[in-house]
XYZ file of C-alpha atoms in Angstrom:
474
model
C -20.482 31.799 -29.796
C -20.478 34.243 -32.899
C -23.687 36.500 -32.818
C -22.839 37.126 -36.379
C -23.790 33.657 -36.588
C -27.093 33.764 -38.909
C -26.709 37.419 -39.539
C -29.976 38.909 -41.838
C -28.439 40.993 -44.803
C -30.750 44.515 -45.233
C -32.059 45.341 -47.945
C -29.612 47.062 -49.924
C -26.800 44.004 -49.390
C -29.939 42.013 -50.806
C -29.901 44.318 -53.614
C -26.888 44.290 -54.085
C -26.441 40.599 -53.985
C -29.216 40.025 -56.817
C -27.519 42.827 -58.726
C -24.360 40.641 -58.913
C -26.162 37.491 -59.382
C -27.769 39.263 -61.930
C -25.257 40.416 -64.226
C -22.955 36.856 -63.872
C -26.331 35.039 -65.006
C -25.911 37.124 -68.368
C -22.552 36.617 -68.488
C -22.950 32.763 -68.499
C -25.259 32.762 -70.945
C -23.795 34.815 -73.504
C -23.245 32.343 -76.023
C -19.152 31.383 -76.918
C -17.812 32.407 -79.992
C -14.324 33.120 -81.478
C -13.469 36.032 -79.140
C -15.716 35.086 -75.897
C -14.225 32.030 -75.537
C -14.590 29.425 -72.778
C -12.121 31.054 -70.449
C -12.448 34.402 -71.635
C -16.325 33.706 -70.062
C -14.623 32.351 -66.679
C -12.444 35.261 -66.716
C -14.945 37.862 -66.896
C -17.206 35.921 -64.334
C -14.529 35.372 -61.625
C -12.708 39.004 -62.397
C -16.131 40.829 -62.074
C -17.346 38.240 -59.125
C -13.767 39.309 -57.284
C -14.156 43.194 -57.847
C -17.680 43.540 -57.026
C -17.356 42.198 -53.989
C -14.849 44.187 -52.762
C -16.096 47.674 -54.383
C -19.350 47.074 -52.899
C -18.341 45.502 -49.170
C -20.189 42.218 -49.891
C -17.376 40.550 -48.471
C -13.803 40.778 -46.745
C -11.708 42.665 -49.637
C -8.835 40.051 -49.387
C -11.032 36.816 -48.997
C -12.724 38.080 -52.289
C -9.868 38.976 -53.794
C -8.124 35.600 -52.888
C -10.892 34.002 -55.129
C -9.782 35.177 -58.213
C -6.630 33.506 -58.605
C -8.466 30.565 -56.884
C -11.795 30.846 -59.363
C -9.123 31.328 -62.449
C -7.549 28.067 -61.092
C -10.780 25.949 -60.502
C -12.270 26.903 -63.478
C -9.078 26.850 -65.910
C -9.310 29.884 -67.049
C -5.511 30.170 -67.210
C -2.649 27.883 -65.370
C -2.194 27.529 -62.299
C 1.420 28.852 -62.620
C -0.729 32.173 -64.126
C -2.895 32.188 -61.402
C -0.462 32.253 -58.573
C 2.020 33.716 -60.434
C 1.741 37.016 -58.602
C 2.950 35.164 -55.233
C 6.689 34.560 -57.316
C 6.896 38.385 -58.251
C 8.379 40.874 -55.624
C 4.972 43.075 -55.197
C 3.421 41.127 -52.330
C 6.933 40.957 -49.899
C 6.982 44.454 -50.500
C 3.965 44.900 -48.813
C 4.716 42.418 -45.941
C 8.099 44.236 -45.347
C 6.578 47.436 -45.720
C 4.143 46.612 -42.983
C 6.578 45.123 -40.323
C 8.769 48.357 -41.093
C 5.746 50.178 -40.469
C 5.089 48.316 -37.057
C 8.265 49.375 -36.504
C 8.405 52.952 -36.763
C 4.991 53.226 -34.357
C 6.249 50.541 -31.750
C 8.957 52.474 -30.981
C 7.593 55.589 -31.605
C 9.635 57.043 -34.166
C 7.027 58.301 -36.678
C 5.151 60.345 -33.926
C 9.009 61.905 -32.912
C 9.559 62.359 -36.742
C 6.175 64.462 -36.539
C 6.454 66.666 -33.554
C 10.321 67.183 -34.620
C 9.331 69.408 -37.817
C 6.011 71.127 -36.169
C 8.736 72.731 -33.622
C 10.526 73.490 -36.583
C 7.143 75.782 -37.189
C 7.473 77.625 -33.728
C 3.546 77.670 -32.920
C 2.813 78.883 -36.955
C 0.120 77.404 -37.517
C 0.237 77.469 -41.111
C 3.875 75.916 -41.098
C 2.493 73.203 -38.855
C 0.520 72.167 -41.861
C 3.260 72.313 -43.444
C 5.413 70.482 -41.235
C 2.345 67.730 -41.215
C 2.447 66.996 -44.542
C 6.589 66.909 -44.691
C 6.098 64.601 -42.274
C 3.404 62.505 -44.280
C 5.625 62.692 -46.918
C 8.407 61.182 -45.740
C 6.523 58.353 -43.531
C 5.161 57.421 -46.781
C 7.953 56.256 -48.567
C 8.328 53.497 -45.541
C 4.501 53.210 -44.257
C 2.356 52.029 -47.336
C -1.190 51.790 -45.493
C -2.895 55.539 -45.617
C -4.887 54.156 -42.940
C -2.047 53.908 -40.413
C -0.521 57.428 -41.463
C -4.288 58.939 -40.513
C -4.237 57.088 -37.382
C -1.108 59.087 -36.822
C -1.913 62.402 -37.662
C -4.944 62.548 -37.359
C -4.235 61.454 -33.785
C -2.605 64.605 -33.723
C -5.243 66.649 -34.782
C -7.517 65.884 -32.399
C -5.183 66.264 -29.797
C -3.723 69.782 -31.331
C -8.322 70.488 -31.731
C -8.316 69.998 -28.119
C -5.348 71.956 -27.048
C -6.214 74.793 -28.446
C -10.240 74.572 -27.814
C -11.212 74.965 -31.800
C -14.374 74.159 -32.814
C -15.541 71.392 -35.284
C -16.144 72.346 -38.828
C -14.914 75.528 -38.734
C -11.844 77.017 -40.450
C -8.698 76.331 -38.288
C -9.961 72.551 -38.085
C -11.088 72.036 -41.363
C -7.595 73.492 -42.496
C -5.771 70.698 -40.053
C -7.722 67.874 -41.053
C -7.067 68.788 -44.733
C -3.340 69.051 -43.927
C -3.999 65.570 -42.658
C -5.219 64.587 -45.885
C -2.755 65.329 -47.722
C 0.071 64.176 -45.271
C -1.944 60.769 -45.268
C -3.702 59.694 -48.359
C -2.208 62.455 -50.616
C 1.030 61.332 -50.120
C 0.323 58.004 -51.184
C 0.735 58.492 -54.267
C 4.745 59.822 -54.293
C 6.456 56.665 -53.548
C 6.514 52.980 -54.834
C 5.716 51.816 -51.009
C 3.319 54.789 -50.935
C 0.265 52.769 -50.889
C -1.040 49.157 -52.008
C -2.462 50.159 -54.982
C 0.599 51.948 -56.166
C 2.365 48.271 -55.524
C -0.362 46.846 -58.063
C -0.024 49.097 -60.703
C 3.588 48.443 -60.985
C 3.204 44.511 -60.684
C 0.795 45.162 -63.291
C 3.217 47.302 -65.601
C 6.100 44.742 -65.309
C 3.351 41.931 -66.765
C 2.648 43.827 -69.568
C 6.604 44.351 -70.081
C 7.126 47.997 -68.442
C 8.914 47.513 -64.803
C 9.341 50.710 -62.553
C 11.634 50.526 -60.169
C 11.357 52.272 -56.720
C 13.903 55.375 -57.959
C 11.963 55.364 -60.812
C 8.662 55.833 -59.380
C 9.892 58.617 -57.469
C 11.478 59.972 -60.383
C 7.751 59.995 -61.909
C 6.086 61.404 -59.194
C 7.610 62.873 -56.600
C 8.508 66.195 -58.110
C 4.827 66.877 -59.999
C 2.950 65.273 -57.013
C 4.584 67.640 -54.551
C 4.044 70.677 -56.334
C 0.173 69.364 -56.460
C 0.238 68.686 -52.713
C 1.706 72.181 -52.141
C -0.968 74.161 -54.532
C -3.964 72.140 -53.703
C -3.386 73.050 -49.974
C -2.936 76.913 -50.778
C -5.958 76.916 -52.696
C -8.078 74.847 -49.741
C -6.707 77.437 -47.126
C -7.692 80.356 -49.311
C -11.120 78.684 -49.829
C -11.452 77.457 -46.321
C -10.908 81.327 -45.308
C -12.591 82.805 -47.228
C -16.433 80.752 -47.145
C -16.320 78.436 -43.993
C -17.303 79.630 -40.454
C -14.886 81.041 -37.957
C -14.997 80.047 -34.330
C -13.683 83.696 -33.851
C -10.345 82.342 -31.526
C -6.968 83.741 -32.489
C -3.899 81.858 -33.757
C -1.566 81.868 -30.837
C 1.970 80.588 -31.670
C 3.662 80.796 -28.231
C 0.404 78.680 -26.988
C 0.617 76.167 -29.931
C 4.396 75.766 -29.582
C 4.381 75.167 -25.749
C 1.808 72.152 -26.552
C 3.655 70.799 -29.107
C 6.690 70.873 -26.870
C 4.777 69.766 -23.959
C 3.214 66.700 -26.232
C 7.416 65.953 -27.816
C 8.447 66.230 -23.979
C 5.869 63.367 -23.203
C 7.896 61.002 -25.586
C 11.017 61.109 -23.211
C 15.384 60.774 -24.108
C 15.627 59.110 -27.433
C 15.576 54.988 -26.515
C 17.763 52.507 -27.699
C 15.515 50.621 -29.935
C 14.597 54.100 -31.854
C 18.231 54.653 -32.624
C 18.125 51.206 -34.163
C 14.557 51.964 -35.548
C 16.633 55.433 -37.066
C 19.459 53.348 -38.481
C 17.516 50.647 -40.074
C 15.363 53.401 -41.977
C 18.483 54.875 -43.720
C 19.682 51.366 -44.631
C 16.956 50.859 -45.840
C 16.469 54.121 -47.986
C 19.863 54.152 -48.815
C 19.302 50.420 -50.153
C 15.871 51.409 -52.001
C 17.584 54.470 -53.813
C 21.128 52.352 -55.005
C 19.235 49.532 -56.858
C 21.135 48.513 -59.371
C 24.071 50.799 -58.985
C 25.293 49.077 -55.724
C 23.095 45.976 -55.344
C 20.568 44.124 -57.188
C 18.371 43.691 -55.030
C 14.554 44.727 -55.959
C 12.902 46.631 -53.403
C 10.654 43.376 -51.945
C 14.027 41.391 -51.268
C 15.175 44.922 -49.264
C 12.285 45.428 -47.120
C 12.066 41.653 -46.466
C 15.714 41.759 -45.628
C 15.651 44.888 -43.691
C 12.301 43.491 -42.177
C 13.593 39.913 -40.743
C 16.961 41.436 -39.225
C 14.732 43.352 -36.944
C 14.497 40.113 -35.493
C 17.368 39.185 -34.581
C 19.304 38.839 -30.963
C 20.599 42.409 -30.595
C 18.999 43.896 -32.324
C 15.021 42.681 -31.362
C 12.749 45.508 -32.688
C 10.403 42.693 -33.670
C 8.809 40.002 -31.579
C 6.147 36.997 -31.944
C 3.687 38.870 -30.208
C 4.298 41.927 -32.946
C 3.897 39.370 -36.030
C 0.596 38.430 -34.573
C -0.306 42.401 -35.230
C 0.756 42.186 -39.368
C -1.575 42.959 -41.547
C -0.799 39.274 -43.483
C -4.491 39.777 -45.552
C -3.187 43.086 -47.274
C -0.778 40.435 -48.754
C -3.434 38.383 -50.178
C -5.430 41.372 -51.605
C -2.675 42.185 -53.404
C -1.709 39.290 -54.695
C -5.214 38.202 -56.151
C -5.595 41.977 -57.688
C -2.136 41.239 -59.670
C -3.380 37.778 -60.706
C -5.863 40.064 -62.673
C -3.390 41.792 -64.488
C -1.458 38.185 -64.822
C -4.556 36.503 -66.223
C -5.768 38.955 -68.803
C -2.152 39.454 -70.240
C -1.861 35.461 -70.728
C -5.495 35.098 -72.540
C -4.346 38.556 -74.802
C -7.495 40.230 -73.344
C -5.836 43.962 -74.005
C -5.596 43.050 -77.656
C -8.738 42.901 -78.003
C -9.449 45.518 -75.929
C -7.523 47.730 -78.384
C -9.391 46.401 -81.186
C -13.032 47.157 -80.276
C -12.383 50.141 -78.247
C -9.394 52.103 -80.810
C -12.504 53.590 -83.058
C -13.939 55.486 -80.503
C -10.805 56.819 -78.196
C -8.623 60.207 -78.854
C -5.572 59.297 -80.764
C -3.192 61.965 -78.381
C -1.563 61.940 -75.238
C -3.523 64.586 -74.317
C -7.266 63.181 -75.256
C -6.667 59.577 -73.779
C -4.983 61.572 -70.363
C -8.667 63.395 -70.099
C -10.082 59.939 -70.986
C -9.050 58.169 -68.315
C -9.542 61.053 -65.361
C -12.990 60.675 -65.799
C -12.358 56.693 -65.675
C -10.417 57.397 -62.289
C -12.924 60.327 -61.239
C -16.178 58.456 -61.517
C -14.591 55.075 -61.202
C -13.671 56.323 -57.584
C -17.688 56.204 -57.236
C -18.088 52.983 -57.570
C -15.450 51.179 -57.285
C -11.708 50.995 -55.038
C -8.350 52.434 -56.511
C -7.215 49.220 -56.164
C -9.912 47.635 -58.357
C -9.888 50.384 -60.547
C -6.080 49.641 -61.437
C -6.836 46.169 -61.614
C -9.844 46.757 -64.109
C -8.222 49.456 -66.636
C -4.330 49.034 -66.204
C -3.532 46.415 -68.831
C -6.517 47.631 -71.412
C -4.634 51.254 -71.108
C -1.101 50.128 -71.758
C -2.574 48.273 -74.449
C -4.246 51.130 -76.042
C -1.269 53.138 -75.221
C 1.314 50.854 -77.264
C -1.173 50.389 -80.377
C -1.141 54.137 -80.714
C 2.462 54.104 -80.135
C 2.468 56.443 -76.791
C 4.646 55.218 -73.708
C 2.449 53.476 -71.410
C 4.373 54.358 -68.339
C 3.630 57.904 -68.479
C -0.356 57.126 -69.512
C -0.926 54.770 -66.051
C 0.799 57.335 -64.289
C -1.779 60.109 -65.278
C -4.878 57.762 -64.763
C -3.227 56.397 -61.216
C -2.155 60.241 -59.951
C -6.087 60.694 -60.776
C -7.424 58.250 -58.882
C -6.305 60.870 -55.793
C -9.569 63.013 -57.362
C -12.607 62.186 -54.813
C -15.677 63.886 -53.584
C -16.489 61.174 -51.128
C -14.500 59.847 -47.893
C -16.609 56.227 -48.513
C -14.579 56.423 -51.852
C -10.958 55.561 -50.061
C -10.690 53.518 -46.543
C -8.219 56.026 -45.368
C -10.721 58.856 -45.704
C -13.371 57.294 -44.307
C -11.243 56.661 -41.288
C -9.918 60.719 -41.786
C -14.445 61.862 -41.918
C -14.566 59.614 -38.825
C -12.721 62.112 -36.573
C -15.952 64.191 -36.758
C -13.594 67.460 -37.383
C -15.457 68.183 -40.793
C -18.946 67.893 -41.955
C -19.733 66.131 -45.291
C -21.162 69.587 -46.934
C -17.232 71.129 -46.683
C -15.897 67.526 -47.347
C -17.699 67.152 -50.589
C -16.949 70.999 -51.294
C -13.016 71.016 -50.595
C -13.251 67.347 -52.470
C -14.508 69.485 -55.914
C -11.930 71.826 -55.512
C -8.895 68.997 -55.093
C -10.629 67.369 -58.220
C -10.927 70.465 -60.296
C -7.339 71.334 -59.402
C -5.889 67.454 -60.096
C -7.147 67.934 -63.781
C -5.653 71.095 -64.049
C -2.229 69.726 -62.115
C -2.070 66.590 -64.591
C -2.085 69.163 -67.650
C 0.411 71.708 -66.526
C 2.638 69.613 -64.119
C 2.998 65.803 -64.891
C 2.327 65.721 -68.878
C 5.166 68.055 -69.119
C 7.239 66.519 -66.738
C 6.517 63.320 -68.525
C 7.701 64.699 -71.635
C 10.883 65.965 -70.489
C 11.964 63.023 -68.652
C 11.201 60.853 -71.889
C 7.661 58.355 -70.232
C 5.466 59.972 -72.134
């Protein structure tokens, strides 16, 4: 039997709880009038219900998500062909392929080859070895999308690297690899399309509102300003990291570095026949996500289902029952009810009058509404998820966007890429997982997480609203 079974809440899930019941009791009995109409009241109640509960933990993130396109249903707030529409768009197979891909790379070992391959690159540098870690990150992101299964990875790594070479905790060579960690795992996320969930629901929620972005497109936005971020945030941690934090007072070796590298690449044996598979699928399917609509027509969630199900096949077998049983299947029904959001508020016109009571008070410029809504990402990242943070403020902003006759694309792309700003690892579940490791203490965490935030602002000015400009989103 369960011994979760009759589980007491403590007090601050009590709190929290009232706090909730709280604010939906006012909600209800705000009296209806021409614009808080009868399902604009069930929208707010069942779209705040949803994303409290999963910004504050109240409840498994994709059984409270799941109840917003059900609560929108049951309380006919929209249609039900509204409601579930998001299960007919290409967002959530994305995800699902993504994952088994994903499965794919660590069953077979591939992404931890992919990662010891470049850090010999390095030859026992351990400064290229960051480097190496975050090339690494990079490119596993474009086919893992969970940052929680890229820090399992590397941060695997670290530890194991940590041990190797006897550093100590919280001091400057480990602080330094757990940061390049970061940004292989969670930074990265942000690059590609398949980067990361959230990612997925900002572009579901783009194409509602009538602005699609294809995979090569999203690259095309990001890639370029987001690496050049990546690369100076890093240089300015390591100076920092140097230059204030503790040193354990043990030299960087390379010869001993590169023999454990080798030692730990030697471990993984002759390259197997279901990695060379593994390896060819992965450039099919790249090769497939980069040629949309020049060779195929096929949107990138029919290509990583496709690529995804031939993995089972006889012959080629990189997939089995037993591995389906290990798919994530809930991340698909987080993301689903998040886009139902976007789905829901479009239908009922909800970003028109968004525009209309909030247009008085907001900067008219590119510039003013791009500071505007990094301190909706920054402190939003406080309270709330990324991913209900996108879901709350996407539509409203392309809204605001259009009325004042800016591109939209190049407006969600600021406030997403800002949503990488934290102080906190409870703020994103792949940092929390990163904090776990013990390498850092929350003191340097919450001091390096300033710096990266200070530095994003500065990156969105100087990098991506010029690079918006020139290629013509913003």
């Amino acid at each position: 039997m369960s011994t979760n079974i009759g589980k007491k809440l403590s007090n601050g899930e009590k709190l929290k709880w009232v706090i909730l019941v709280a604010v939906l009791a006012v909600l209800y009995l705000l009296p209806e009038g021409e614009v808080y109409t009868a399902q604009i009241k069930g929208f707010c109640l069942v779209t705040i219900a949803g994303i409290y509960l999963v910004a504050f933990e109240l409840m498994p993130a994709f059984i409270a998500a799941t109840l917003i396109p059900v609560g929108y249903w049951i309380f006919k707030v929209v249609p039900a062909g509204v409601a579930f529409g998001s299960w007919t768009q290409q967002f959530p197979w994305i995800i699902l392929g993504a994952f088994m891909v994903a499965h794919i790379m660590q069953k077979t070992g591939v992404s931890k080859r992919l990662a010891y391959s470049l850090m010999l690159l390095a030859r026992g540098n351990f400064y290229i070895v960051i480097a190496m870690l975050i090339v690494a990150g990079v490119i596993m992101a474009m086919f893992v999308p969970a940052g929680i299964a890229r820090v399992a990875i590397f941060g695997a790594i670290a530890l194991s690297i940590r041990d190797a070479m006897g550093w100590q905790d919280d001091t400057r060579k480990t602080i330094i690899l757990i940061m390049g960690v970061f940004f292989a795992a969670s930074a990265a996320s942000y690059l590609w399309y398949t980067g990361s969930n959230g990612n997925v629901i900002v572009a579901g929620m783009l194409e509602s509102a009538g602005y699609g972005v294809s995979w090569t497109e999203w690259a095309l936005y990001n890639a370029l300003p987001g690496l050049i971020s990546i690369a100076v945030q890093m240089v300015v941690v390591i100076f920092f990291v140097n230059k204030f934090c503790k040193d354990d007072g043990q030299s960087l070796v390379p010869t001993e570095m590169n023999r454990y590298i080798k030692e730990e690449y030697a471990k993984l044996g002759k390259i197997s026949a279901s990695e060379i598979k593994a390896t060819v699928m992965l450039a099919v399917l790249f090769i497939l996500l980069l040629t949309n609509g020049r060779l195929h027509s096929w949107n990138p969630g029919q290509v990583f289902m496709a690529i995804a199900l031939l993995a089972y096949l006889p012959g080629i077998q990189l997939l089995e029952q037993a591995d389906t049983k290990q798919i994530n299947f809930s991340v698909v029904f987080l993301i689903t009810g998040f886009i139902a959001i976007g789905d829901a508020a479009t239908n009922l016109g909800l970003g028109d009058i968004f525009v209309e009571k909030a247009l008085p008070y907001l900067p008219h410029s590119v510039y003013g509404l791009s500071a505007v809504s990094y301190f909706i990402a920054f402190f939003g990242n406080m309270l709330m998820t990324p991913l209900a943070i996108s879901s709350a403020f996407t539509v409203p902003m392309v809204n605001i966007a259009v009325t004042l006759g800016i591109n939209p694309t190049g407006l969600i792309m600021v406030f997403w890429n800002a949503c990488v700003a934290t102080l906190f690892p409870y703020e994103v579940n792949a940092d929390i997982l990163l904090f776990s490791y013990g390498l850092i203490s929350m003191k340097n965490y919450i001091k390096i997480g300033l710096i990266r935030s200070v530095l994003v602002f500065v990156m969105l000015f100087v990098i991506y609203i010029p690079w918006f400009k020139i290629i013509g989103i913003m």
